[in-house]
């Protein structure tokens, strides 16, 4: 954990406190920011569900977890690394294999229960001397437990109350309103992920990749 602990001292940490009913809108707005963003959730199903919601809102996003094939994980990570996808939704297990420079924001959509997981997640940003921000999404009822978690991690975050597109939210995360135009997952990822839904594309090289 030494690398993660060393990185933590170079980061800014915030706990964004909100009403439960605002969480979906705020999550969408954070994901729509400019720059690479990783959003962590607890379960594989939760990762897929959040990625689908974000894509529907217009965010270029992929989901990364152990339930996907190696080919899909590799492709998803490549799309994120190359900034084709600006956001990545991941589980803790997936976090271990993410080594991508230029990630400026880590979001704990679901707060981890173990402080070691907090550090591993946070360690995905502020790499190679770059600045990084780590935010944890919380309701008022979660403030105490998250305060204990960050204390065990050796982190003293700033607790900030936010609402959708509030000044503080935009200042801390760069949040903005998503386009509302559904994001179409690149065909290679979609075909492996779903096993179907392969529509013809004008590009002949893409058509040749379709199984017959």
Short mmCIF file of N, CA and C in Angstrom, two decimals, residues 3 8 26 30 32 34 51 71 77 82 85 89 92 96 104 106-107 121 123 136 141 148 159 168 187 195 203:
data_model
loop_
_atom_site.label_atom_id
_atom_site.label_comp_id
_atom_site.label_asym_id
_atom_site.label_seq_id
_atom_site.Cartn_x
_atom_site.Cartn_y
_atom_site.Cartn_z
N UNK A 3 2.66 2.82 -2.21
CA UNK A 3 2.46 3.72 -3.34
C UNK A 3 1.14 4.47 -3.21
N UNK A 8 -1.74 9.54 -1.73
CA UNK A 8 -2.81 10.21 -0.99
C UNK A 8 -2.38 11.59 -0.52
N UNK A 26 -26.53 14.21 -9.66
CA UNK A 26 -25.17 14.66 -9.36
C UNK A 26 -24.13 13.71 -9.94
N UNK A 30 -21.26 14.82 -12.62
CA UNK A 30 -19.83 14.62 -12.38
C UNK A 30 -19.21 13.82 -13.53
N UNK A 32 -20.06 13.70 -16.52
CA UNK A 32 -20.07 14.46 -17.78
C UNK A 32 -18.97 15.52 -17.84
N UNK A 34 -15.20 17.32 -18.07
CA UNK A 34 -14.08 17.15 -19.00
C UNK A 34 -12.92 16.51 -18.26
N UNK A 51 -23.15 2.36 -15.55
CA UNK A 51 -22.61 2.66 -16.89
C UNK A 51 -23.74 2.83 -17.90
N UNK A 71 -11.14 -10.10 -23.01
CA UNK A 71 -11.15 -9.29 -24.23
C UNK A 71 -11.91 -7.99 -24.03
N UNK A 77 -10.59 -0.85 -21.17
CA UNK A 77 -9.49 -0.08 -20.60
C UNK A 77 -8.76 0.71 -21.69
N UNK A 82 -7.25 5.80 -24.10
CA UNK A 82 -7.14 6.64 -25.30
C UNK A 82 -8.13 7.80 -25.30
N UNK A 85 -13.46 6.92 -24.25
CA UNK A 85 -14.40 7.00 -23.13
C UNK A 85 -13.79 7.89 -22.06
N UNK A 89 -16.52 3.12 -15.05
CA UNK A 89 -17.16 2.64 -13.83
C UNK A 89 -16.53 1.30 -13.48
N UNK A 92 -13.88 -2.73 -7.05
CA UNK A 92 -12.59 -2.74 -6.36
C UNK A 92 -11.61 -3.72 -6.96
N UNK A 96 -7.40 -2.89 -9.16
CA UNK A 96 -6.01 -3.36 -8.99
C UNK A 96 -5.24 -3.33 -10.30
N UNK A 104 -7.84 12.47 -13.49
CA UNK A 104 -7.84 13.64 -12.61
C UNK A 104 -8.87 13.57 -11.49
N UNK A 106 -11.24 10.70 -9.02
CA UNK A 106 -11.76 9.41 -8.57
C UNK A 106 -13.01 9.68 -7.75
N UNK A 107 -14.08 8.96 -8.06
CA UNK A 107 -15.35 9.15 -7.37
C UNK A 107 -15.77 7.85 -6.70
N UNK A 121 -8.35 2.63 -4.44
CA UNK A 121 -9.15 3.41 -5.40
C UNK A 121 -8.50 4.78 -5.62
N UNK A 123 -5.56 5.69 -5.29
CA UNK A 123 -4.26 5.60 -5.94
C UNK A 123 -4.30 5.59 -7.45
N UNK A 136 -16.04 11.43 -2.37
CA UNK A 136 -16.93 10.37 -1.92
C UNK A 136 -18.34 10.93 -1.88
N UNK A 141 -26.84 10.80 6.38
CA UNK A 141 -26.76 9.67 7.31
C UNK A 141 -25.44 8.91 7.20
N UNK A 148 -15.22 7.94 9.66
CA UNK A 148 -14.41 6.90 10.27
C UNK A 148 -13.54 6.19 9.26
N UNK A 159 -15.76 18.08 4.08
CA UNK A 159 -17.17 17.74 3.87
C UNK A 159 -17.88 18.96 3.30
N UNK A 168 -20.38 24.79 -5.64
CA UNK A 168 -19.35 23.96 -5.01
C UNK A 168 -19.13 22.67 -5.78
N UNK A 187 -18.70 -0.70 -31.28
CA UNK A 187 -19.23 -1.98 -31.71
C UNK A 187 -18.44 -3.18 -31.21
N UNK A 195 -23.14 -10.33 -26.99
CA UNK A 195 -23.26 -11.51 -27.82
C UNK A 195 -24.21 -11.29 -28.98
N UNK A 203 -18.70 1.49 -42.43
CA UNK A 203 -17.29 1.19 -42.57
C UNK A 203 -17.10 -0.30 -42.84
#
